């Protein structure tokens, strides 16, 4: 378990500047990200912003939080634990090339320093809200992805949201339990 540094809450880039500068970028340098940058991205995605109520950086229907975040880098594969703001490593190989193949050879995944994988547990919301819960969960993935992309801009990084991939192949690479399904892949890194 790797405890991540606390997030910076006062960035130097305005929200408006981040919005205007956000672009999908598909070419990355191999330069790795600092632990601080990774911590900031994970916090923007799903960090706890109200510890008393357990609420997070992105809205969630009924505050059910049916999303898990995985992170792939050259060091291996990690799961993010929002409540402790930490990463749990469970694979030591670099799975980014395998993820890229599962995404129809989208090379950005293998190139970028990290790829964040947004994974949904649809069973959590189906039990609560039925089929509508599935829609809510997909909406929530969009909220999280946008937070990641805007935070990336603030950190001087680039990203691309990837929805085109073979879901079952990604599940196998990530060793996902059967209830979980990858919804979005976000390569994040320094652009060329
Ligand atoms: C749901 C969704 C899925 C996407 N999937 C991919 C993808 O698989 N590969 C890719 O390169 N870009 C993908 N994109 C990025 C779009 O191509 C991109 O947002 C669009 O061209 C507009 O450019 P911009 O993001 O720079 O504004 C996806 C975007 C969305 C919203």
XYZ file of N, CA and C and ligand atoms in Angstrom:
607
model
N 0.859 -1.201 0.000
C 0.000 0.000 0.000
C 0.887 1.239 0.000
N 0.616 2.175 -0.910
C 1.433 3.395 -1.012
C 0.558 4.585 -0.622
N 0.894 5.213 0.476
C 0.146 6.409 0.910
C 0.535 7.569 -0.009
N -0.450 8.243 -0.576
C -0.161 9.336 -1.508
C -0.074 10.668 -0.770
N 0.732 11.625 -1.317
C 0.797 12.948 -0.683
C -0.558 13.661 -0.749
N -0.791 14.536 0.208
C -2.053 15.299 0.238
C -2.144 16.174 -1.007
N -3.365 16.396 -1.519
C -3.508 17.202 -2.731
C -3.250 18.684 -2.485
N -2.817 19.363 -3.536
C -2.702 20.826 -3.543
C -4.109 21.388 -3.807
N -4.577 22.301 -2.943
C -5.942 22.812 -3.113
C -5.982 24.202 -3.743
N -4.829 24.776 -4.030
C -4.797 26.121 -4.620
C -3.864 26.120 -5.823
N -4.398 25.682 -6.977
C -3.602 25.598 -8.205
C -3.366 26.964 -8.825
N -2.428 27.007 -9.792
C -2.060 28.294 -10.396
C -2.773 28.519 -11.728
N -3.623 27.600 -12.148
C -4.342 27.743 -13.415
C -5.830 27.874 -13.104
N -6.482 28.857 -13.730
C -7.912 29.045 -13.456
C -8.716 27.931 -14.118
N -9.928 27.738 -13.643
C -10.811 26.735 -14.250
C -11.037 27.063 -15.720
N -11.230 28.354 -16.011
C -11.498 28.758 -17.394
C -10.318 28.426 -18.300
N -9.111 28.670 -17.794
C -7.918 28.366 -18.590
C -7.795 26.856 -18.812
N -8.108 26.091 -17.784
C -8.036 24.626 -17.924
C -9.051 24.144 -18.960
N -10.252 24.729 -18.933
C -11.285 24.318 -19.900
C -10.845 24.653 -21.320
N -10.306 25.851 -21.514
C -9.940 26.261 -22.875
C -8.733 25.483 -23.390
N -7.877 25.051 -22.481
C -6.662 24.332 -22.913
C -6.865 22.826 -23.037
N -7.945 22.290 -22.475
C -8.133 20.834 -22.540
C -8.347 20.391 -23.983
N -7.535 19.467 -24.457
C -7.655 18.863 -25.794
C -7.317 17.402 -25.658
N -7.924 16.580 -26.477
C -7.526 15.166 -26.507
C -6.187 15.067 -27.208
N -5.212 14.530 -26.494
C -3.845 14.403 -27.020
C -3.511 12.915 -27.088
N -2.923 12.480 -28.176
C -2.695 11.038 -28.377
C -1.221 10.676 -28.540
N -0.333 11.671 -28.429
C 1.113 11.431 -28.532
C 1.750 11.872 -27.222
N 2.510 10.971 -26.609
C 3.092 11.291 -25.304
C 4.592 11.005 -25.287
N 5.291 11.739 -24.419
C 6.697 11.419 -24.119
C 6.720 10.325 -23.056
N 7.870 9.658 -22.915
C 7.946 8.557 -21.947
C 8.142 9.056 -20.512
N 8.426 10.350 -20.356
C 8.694 10.925 -19.023
C 7.653 10.485 -17.983
N 8.134 10.008 -16.846
C 7.213 9.523 -15.809
C 6.610 10.692 -15.019
N 5.574 10.415 -14.261
C 4.928 11.442 -13.433
C 5.428 11.334 -11.997
N 5.510 12.480 -11.327
C 5.896 12.470 -9.915
C 4.756 11.849 -9.100
N 5.098 11.391 -7.899
C 4.062 10.847 -7.008
C 3.030 11.938 -6.674
N 3.499 13.196 -6.588
C 2.581 14.305 -6.288
C 1.556 14.472 -7.406
N 2.028 14.376 -8.656
C 1.121 14.541 -9.808
C 0.100 13.404 -9.849
N 0.578 12.182 -9.584
C -0.348 11.029 -9.579
C -1.382 11.207 -8.463
N -0.897 11.637 -7.295
C -1.799 11.847 -6.153
C -2.869 12.888 -6.495
N -2.437 13.961 -7.155
C -3.365 15.048 -7.492
C -4.437 14.554 -8.475
N -4.025 13.762 -9.450
C -4.967 13.238 -10.454
C -5.982 12.294 -9.810
N -5.508 11.429 -8.928
C -6.422 10.474 -8.290
C -7.386 11.206 -7.357
N -6.860 12.223 -6.676
C -7.723 13.019 -5.791
C -8.801 13.753 -6.606
N -8.390 14.346 -7.742
C -9.361 15.055 -8.586
C -10.441 14.086 -9.079
N -10.047 12.855 -9.318
C -10.988 11.859 -9.852
C -11.983 11.388 -8.790
N -11.474 11.028 -7.612
C -12.326 10.371 -6.610
C -11.915 10.669 -5.174
N -11.112 11.692 -4.969
C -10.643 11.976 -3.618
C -11.780 12.376 -2.690
N -11.590 12.124 -1.413
C -12.590 12.498 -0.408
C -12.455 13.994 -0.141
N -13.542 14.740 -0.382
C -13.520 16.191 -0.186
C -14.357 16.606 1.026
N -15.127 15.674 1.584
C -15.858 15.923 2.834
C -15.694 14.678 3.703
N -14.634 14.680 4.507
C -14.348 13.471 5.294
C -15.465 13.102 6.274
N -16.175 14.104 6.801
C -17.226 13.798 7.775
C -18.345 12.987 7.136
N -18.747 13.416 5.914
C -19.853 12.713 5.235
C -19.339 11.661 4.256
N -18.039 11.631 4.046
C -17.471 10.651 3.108
C -17.743 10.983 1.653
N -17.972 12.257 1.364
C -18.285 12.655 -0.025
C -17.007 12.926 -0.801
N -17.106 12.785 -2.137
C -15.909 12.812 -2.980
C -15.921 13.948 -4.005
N -14.832 14.041 -4.752
C -14.615 15.146 -5.702
C -15.600 15.163 -6.859
N -16.176 14.032 -7.215
C -17.153 13.975 -8.307
C -18.496 13.537 -7.731
N -19.603 14.088 -8.278
C -20.919 13.706 -7.740
C -21.238 12.233 -8.019
N -22.106 11.677 -7.175
C -22.475 10.263 -7.327
C -23.936 10.105 -6.925
N -24.747 9.521 -7.802
C -26.184 9.363 -7.517
C -26.366 8.585 -6.214
N -27.034 9.210 -5.245
C -27.258 8.568 -3.947
C -25.987 8.354 -3.147
N -24.913 9.008 -3.571
C -23.587 8.841 -2.929
C -23.239 7.354 -2.763
N -23.549 6.568 -3.797
C -23.273 5.125 -3.722
C -21.841 4.786 -4.127
N -21.226 5.671 -4.882
C -19.830 5.497 -5.340
C -19.567 4.104 -5.915
N -20.164 3.855 -7.078
C -19.988 2.526 -7.692
C -18.757 2.414 -8.595
N -17.854 3.399 -8.505
C -16.697 3.438 -9.408
C -15.406 3.115 -8.657
N -14.582 2.299 -9.288
C -13.220 2.055 -8.796
C -12.244 2.615 -9.817
N -11.091 3.037 -9.349
C -10.057 3.537 -10.262
C -8.848 2.633 -10.204
N -8.372 2.261 -11.384
C -7.142 1.487 -11.513
C -6.124 2.378 -12.212
N -4.870 2.119 -11.960
C -3.815 2.916 -12.577
C -2.726 1.979 -13.109
N -2.425 2.137 -14.398
C -1.362 1.334 -15.009
C -0.191 2.252 -15.342
N 1.010 1.832 -14.952
C 2.220 2.587 -15.294
C 3.319 1.572 -15.597
N 4.532 2.079 -15.881
C 5.641 1.153 -16.152
C 5.964 0.309 -14.914
N 5.514 0.774 -13.729
C 5.783 0.037 -12.480
C 4.784 -1.084 -12.215
N 3.679 -1.107 -12.945
C 2.690 -2.161 -12.728
C 1.275 -1.627 -12.679
N 0.452 -2.340 -11.911
C -0.983 -2.035 -11.860
C -1.388 -1.789 -10.403
N -2.204 -0.741 -10.236
C -2.550 -0.285 -8.884
C -4.055 -0.034 -8.799
N -4.601 -0.171 -7.592
C -5.975 0.227 -7.301
C -5.921 1.437 -6.365
N -6.810 2.414 -6.616
C -6.853 3.602 -5.756
C -7.844 3.376 -4.625
N -7.423 3.692 -3.409
C -8.321 3.622 -2.246
C -8.631 5.043 -1.818
N -9.846 5.495 -2.124
C -10.209 6.899 -1.907
C -10.145 7.270 -0.422
N -10.678 6.388 0.437
C -10.789 6.756 1.853
C -9.431 6.973 2.507
N -8.424 6.239 2.059
C -7.092 6.395 2.647
C -6.153 7.152 1.713
N -6.668 7.571 0.540
C -5.872 8.275 -0.476
C -4.547 7.534 -0.686
N -4.695 6.278 -1.071
C -3.493 5.463 -1.265
C -3.670 4.543 -2.474
N -2.541 4.050 -2.965
C -2.550 3.119 -4.088
C -2.119 1.760 -3.587
N -2.844 0.754 -4.034
C -2.490 -0.632 -3.696
C -1.952 -1.290 -4.969
N -0.711 -1.726 -4.909
C -0.145 -2.401 -6.078
C -0.514 -3.884 -6.039
N -1.006 -4.416 -7.185
C -1.307 -5.851 -7.192
C -0.728 -6.575 -8.406
N -0.099 -5.832 -9.330
C 0.611 -6.453 -10.455
C 1.909 -5.678 -10.634
N 3.002 -6.389 -10.892
C 4.300 -5.692 -11.021
C 4.742 -5.521 -12.473
N 4.005 -6.159 -13.402
C 4.373 -6.000 -14.826
C 3.751 -4.742 -15.399
N 4.335 -4.277 -16.497
C 3.771 -3.149 -17.241
C 2.671 -3.690 -18.161
N 1.409 -3.407 -17.820
C 0.295 -3.941 -18.624
C -0.176 -2.949 -19.690
N 0.480 -1.786 -19.781
C 0.003 -0.777 -20.738
C 0.012 -1.280 -22.181
N 1.061 -2.016 -22.631
C 1.011 -2.520 -24.009
C -0.182 -3.458 -24.246
N -0.495 -4.272 -23.240
C -1.629 -5.189 -23.375
C -2.951 -4.408 -23.433
N -3.064 -3.357 -22.610
C -4.274 -2.521 -22.646
C -4.409 -1.865 -24.022
N -3.280 -1.417 -24.584
C -3.308 -0.749 -25.903
C -3.822 -1.716 -26.976
N -3.370 -2.959 -26.919
C -3.842 -3.963 -27.892
C -5.346 -4.165 -27.727
N -5.814 -4.234 -26.479
C -7.256 -4.430 -26.223
C -8.084 -3.224 -26.665
N -7.421 -2.108 -26.888
C -8.114 -0.888 -27.338
C -7.792 -0.636 -28.819
N -7.776 -1.717 -29.585
C -7.557 -1.621 -31.033
C -6.255 -0.890 -31.369
N -5.216 -1.234 -30.615
C -3.862 -0.699 -30.844
C -3.773 0.817 -30.717
N -4.532 1.376 -29.796
C -4.403 2.821 -29.539
C -3.119 3.004 -28.717
N -2.117 3.485 -29.420
C -0.759 3.549 -28.877
C -0.593 4.523 -27.718
N -1.506 5.498 -27.633
C -1.415 6.492 -26.560
C -1.378 5.800 -25.199
N -2.047 4.647 -25.090
C -2.118 3.936 -23.803
C -0.737 3.398 -23.417
N -0.005 2.896 -24.386
C 1.328 2.349 -24.105
C 2.354 3.468 -23.927
N 2.103 4.618 -24.569
C 3.063 5.732 -24.522
C 2.969 6.564 -23.246
N 1.750 6.888 -22.830
C 1.565 7.838 -21.713
C 2.124 7.251 -20.418
N 2.613 8.122 -19.554
C 3.223 7.677 -18.294
C 2.260 6.815 -17.477
N 1.007 7.250 -17.439
C 0.004 6.432 -16.727
C -1.263 6.337 -17.568
N -1.990 5.269 -17.359
C -3.362 5.201 -17.864
C -4.255 4.916 -16.673
N -5.247 5.799 -16.475
C -6.224 5.592 -15.408
C -7.403 4.846 -16.025
N -7.803 3.766 -15.378
C -8.929 2.985 -15.887
C -10.103 3.186 -14.937
N -11.206 3.693 -15.488
C -12.415 3.918 -14.690
C -13.263 2.656 -14.798
N -13.493 2.033 -13.652
C -14.141 0.730 -13.605
C -15.446 0.864 -12.827
N -16.539 0.310 -13.364
C -17.851 0.452 -12.715
C -18.313 -0.875 -12.136
N -18.976 -0.762 -10.986
C -19.678 -1.912 -10.411
C -21.168 -1.653 -10.606
N -21.708 -2.138 -11.743
C -23.113 -1.858 -12.055
C -24.071 -2.559 -11.093
N -23.599 -3.634 -10.444
C -24.510 -4.353 -9.543
C -24.899 -3.468 -8.351
N -23.974 -2.614 -7.940
C -24.211 -1.732 -6.787
C -25.425 -0.823 -7.025
N -25.524 -0.289 -8.257
C -26.595 0.664 -8.556
C -27.836 -0.018 -9.090
N -27.652 -1.163 -9.767
C -28.827 -1.892 -10.289
C -29.723 -2.313 -9.134
N -29.100 -2.765 -8.029
C -29.881 -3.186 -6.859
C -30.673 -2.003 -6.308
N -30.106 -0.813 -6.431
C -30.682 0.389 -5.817
C -31.649 1.096 -6.759
N -31.219 1.318 -8.001
C -31.989 2.152 -8.931
C -32.374 1.417 -10.216
N -32.200 0.119 -10.288
C -32.569 -0.636 -11.485
C -31.775 -0.178 -12.700
N -32.392 -0.275 -13.897
C -31.690 0.080 -15.137
C -31.234 1.536 -15.133
N -31.994 2.397 -14.460
C -31.612 3.812 -14.397
C -30.263 3.978 -13.699
N -30.005 3.089 -12.790
C -28.734 3.124 -12.076
C -27.552 2.915 -13.014
N -27.767 2.134 -14.062
C -26.698 1.903 -15.038
C -26.372 3.232 -15.727
N -27.435 3.945 -16.089
C -27.226 5.260 -16.728
C -26.510 6.211 -15.771
N -26.946 6.209 -14.522
C -26.296 7.080 -13.520
C -24.801 6.774 -13.426
N -24.491 5.480 -13.444
C -23.085 5.080 -13.291
C -22.249 5.582 -14.459
N -22.791 5.459 -15.667
C -22.058 5.959 -16.838
C -21.885 7.478 -16.767
N -22.924 8.170 -16.293
C -22.806 9.635 -16.121
C -21.666 9.957 -15.160
N -21.610 9.167 -14.082
C -20.593 9.402 -13.063
C -19.182 9.216 -13.634
N -19.042 8.237 -14.529
C -17.735 8.037 -15.184
C -17.332 9.298 -15.946
N -18.317 9.941 -16.588
C -18.034 11.186 -17.322
C -17.570 12.296 -16.396
N -18.235 12.415 -15.242
C -17.814 13.437 -14.265
C -16.353 13.215 -13.857
N -16.054 11.970 -13.562
C -14.708 11.627 -13.079
C -13.673 11.891 -14.168
N -14.004 11.481 -15.391
C -13.065 11.665 -16.502
C -12.776 13.147 -16.731
N -13.829 13.969 -16.645
C -13.626 15.412 -16.859
C -12.733 16.000 -15.765
N -12.956 15.575 -14.528
C -12.084 16.056 -13.438
C -10.628 15.706 -13.726
N -10.390 14.479 -14.191
C -9.017 14.044 -14.485
C -8.419 14.901 -15.592
N -9.202 15.133 -16.642
C -8.676 15.875 -17.789
C -8.347 17.320 -17.422
N -9.218 17.948 -16.626
C -8.959 19.348 -16.248
C -7.790 19.427 -15.267
N -7.726 18.472 -14.352
C -6.584 18.452 -13.422
C -5.283 18.236 -14.192
N -5.316 17.392 -15.217
C -4.116 17.155 -16.032
C -3.627 18.464 -16.644
N -4.530 19.264 -17.175
C -4.142 20.550 -17.775
C -3.454 21.422 -16.728
N -4.042 21.479 -15.539
C -3.477 22.312 -14.469
C -2.052 21.864 -14.122
N -1.791 20.580 -14.250
C -0.460 20.041 -13.935
C 0.499 20.113 -15.120
N 0.049 20.702 -16.235
C 0.907 20.785 -17.425
C 0.982 19.465 -18.178
N -0.048 18.630 -17.968
C -0.097 17.310 -18.607
C -1.218 17.276 -19.639
N -1.211 16.216 -20.436
C -2.263 16.041 -21.436
C -2.912 14.682 -21.236
N -4.093 14.504 -21.857
C -4.810 13.238 -21.695
C -5.747 13.026 -22.874
N -6.280 11.822 -22.956
C -7.335 11.539 -23.942
C -8.288 10.534 -23.297
N -9.613 10.773 -23.461
C -10.553 9.773 -22.939
C -10.772 8.697 -23.989
N -10.628 7.439 -23.614
C -10.758 6.337 -24.579
C -11.928 5.436 -24.196
N -12.884 5.357 -25.121
C -14.057 4.495 -24.893
C -14.076 3.275 -25.790
N -13.188 3.247 -26.800
C -13.197 2.136 -27.767
C -12.202 1.065 -27.349
N -12.712 -0.023 -26.801
C -11.846 -1.151 -26.409
C -12.706 -2.397 -26.222
N -12.018 -3.533 -26.178
C -12.678 -4.830 -25.942
C -12.806 -5.014 -24.436
N -14.017 -4.868 -23.949
C -14.239 -4.862 -22.495
C -13.722 -6.146 -21.826
N -13.992 -7.291 -22.435
C -13.608 -8.553 -21.768
C -12.088 -8.702 -21.710
N -11.397 -8.223 -22.744
C -9.924 -8.302 -22.743
C -9.345 -7.418 -21.640
N -9.926 -6.229 -21.489
C -9.446 -5.324 -20.424
C -9.714 -5.965 -19.058
N -10.880 -6.583 -18.896
C -11.218 -7.256 -17.623
C -10.172 -8.306 -17.287
N -9.746 -9.062 -18.300
C -8.760 -10.124 -18.065
C -7.425 -9.520 -17.630
N -6.985 -8.465 -18.313
C -5.700 -7.837 -17.973
C -5.732 -7.258 -16.564
N -6.855 -6.666 -16.208
C -6.956 -6.019 -14.892
C -7.342 -7.016 -13.789
N -7.575 -8.272 -14.175
C -7.989 -9.307 -13.219
C -9.238 -8.864 -12.450
N -10.206 -8.293 -13.185
C -11.388 -7.727 -12.532
C -12.322 -8.818 -12.020
N -12.871 -8.638 -10.815
C -13.953 -9.523 -10.363
C -15.133 -9.398 -11.339
N -15.980 -10.436 -11.429
C -17.007 -10.461 -12.488
C -17.994 -9.292 -12.395
N -18.187 -8.713 -11.206
C -19.152 -7.603 -11.079
C -18.627 -6.303 -11.690
N -17.323 -6.218 -11.935
C -16.728 -4.952 -12.374
C -16.491 -4.923 -13.887
N -16.613 -3.729 -14.463
C -16.437 -3.550 -15.906
C -15.720 -2.226 -16.192
N -14.693 -2.267 -17.025
C -13.999 -1.022 -17.401
C -14.905 -0.203 -18.318
N -14.994 1.102 -18.061
C -15.857 1.983 -18.850
C -15.034 2.959 -19.685
N -13.951 3.431 -19.139
C -13.176 4.500 -19.771
C -11.696 4.276 -19.444
N -10.835 4.540 -20.411
C -9.388 4.537 -20.169
C -8.886 5.959 -20.405
N -8.043 6.446 -19.513
C -7.494 7.804 -19.682
C -5.971 7.801 -19.594
N -5.294 7.693 -20.734
C -3.848 7.916 -20.716
C -3.563 9.368 -20.322
N -2.608 9.553 -19.408
C -2.222 10.905 -18.974
C -0.698 10.973 -18.945
N -0.145 12.051 -19.517
C 1.301 12.185 -19.488
C 1.755 13.504 -20.089
N 3.073 13.598 -20.259
C 3.639 14.787 -20.917
C 3.511 14.602 -22.428
N 3.086 15.652 -23.108
C 2.914 15.538 -24.554
C 4.231 15.827 -25.268
N 4.296 15.395 -26.532
C 5.557 15.529 -27.298
C 5.756 16.963 -27.778
C -17.222 8.740 -24.767
C -15.967 9.115 -25.540
C -15.191 8.119 -26.082
C -14.006 8.454 -26.749
N -13.207 7.446 -27.218
C -12.041 7.753 -27.817
C -11.176 6.719 -28.245
O -11.436 5.533 -28.105
N -9.983 7.091 -28.801
C -9.608 8.409 -28.965
O -8.510 8.668 -29.469
N -10.433 9.415 -28.565
C -11.632 9.117 -27.999
N -12.445 10.128 -27.542
C -12.007 11.532 -27.671
C -12.714 12.252 -28.804
O -12.250 11.771 -30.057
C -12.460 13.762 -28.640
O -13.024 14.199 -27.433
C -13.058 14.577 -29.795
O -12.368 14.333 -30.988
C -13.075 16.086 -29.504
O -11.731 16.560 -29.310
P -11.241 17.222 -27.928
O -11.416 16.194 -26.845
O -9.816 17.586 -28.156
O -12.102 18.417 -27.668
C -13.630 9.813 -26.898
C -14.440 10.810 -26.348
C -15.589 10.465 -25.668
C -16.415 11.567 -25.050
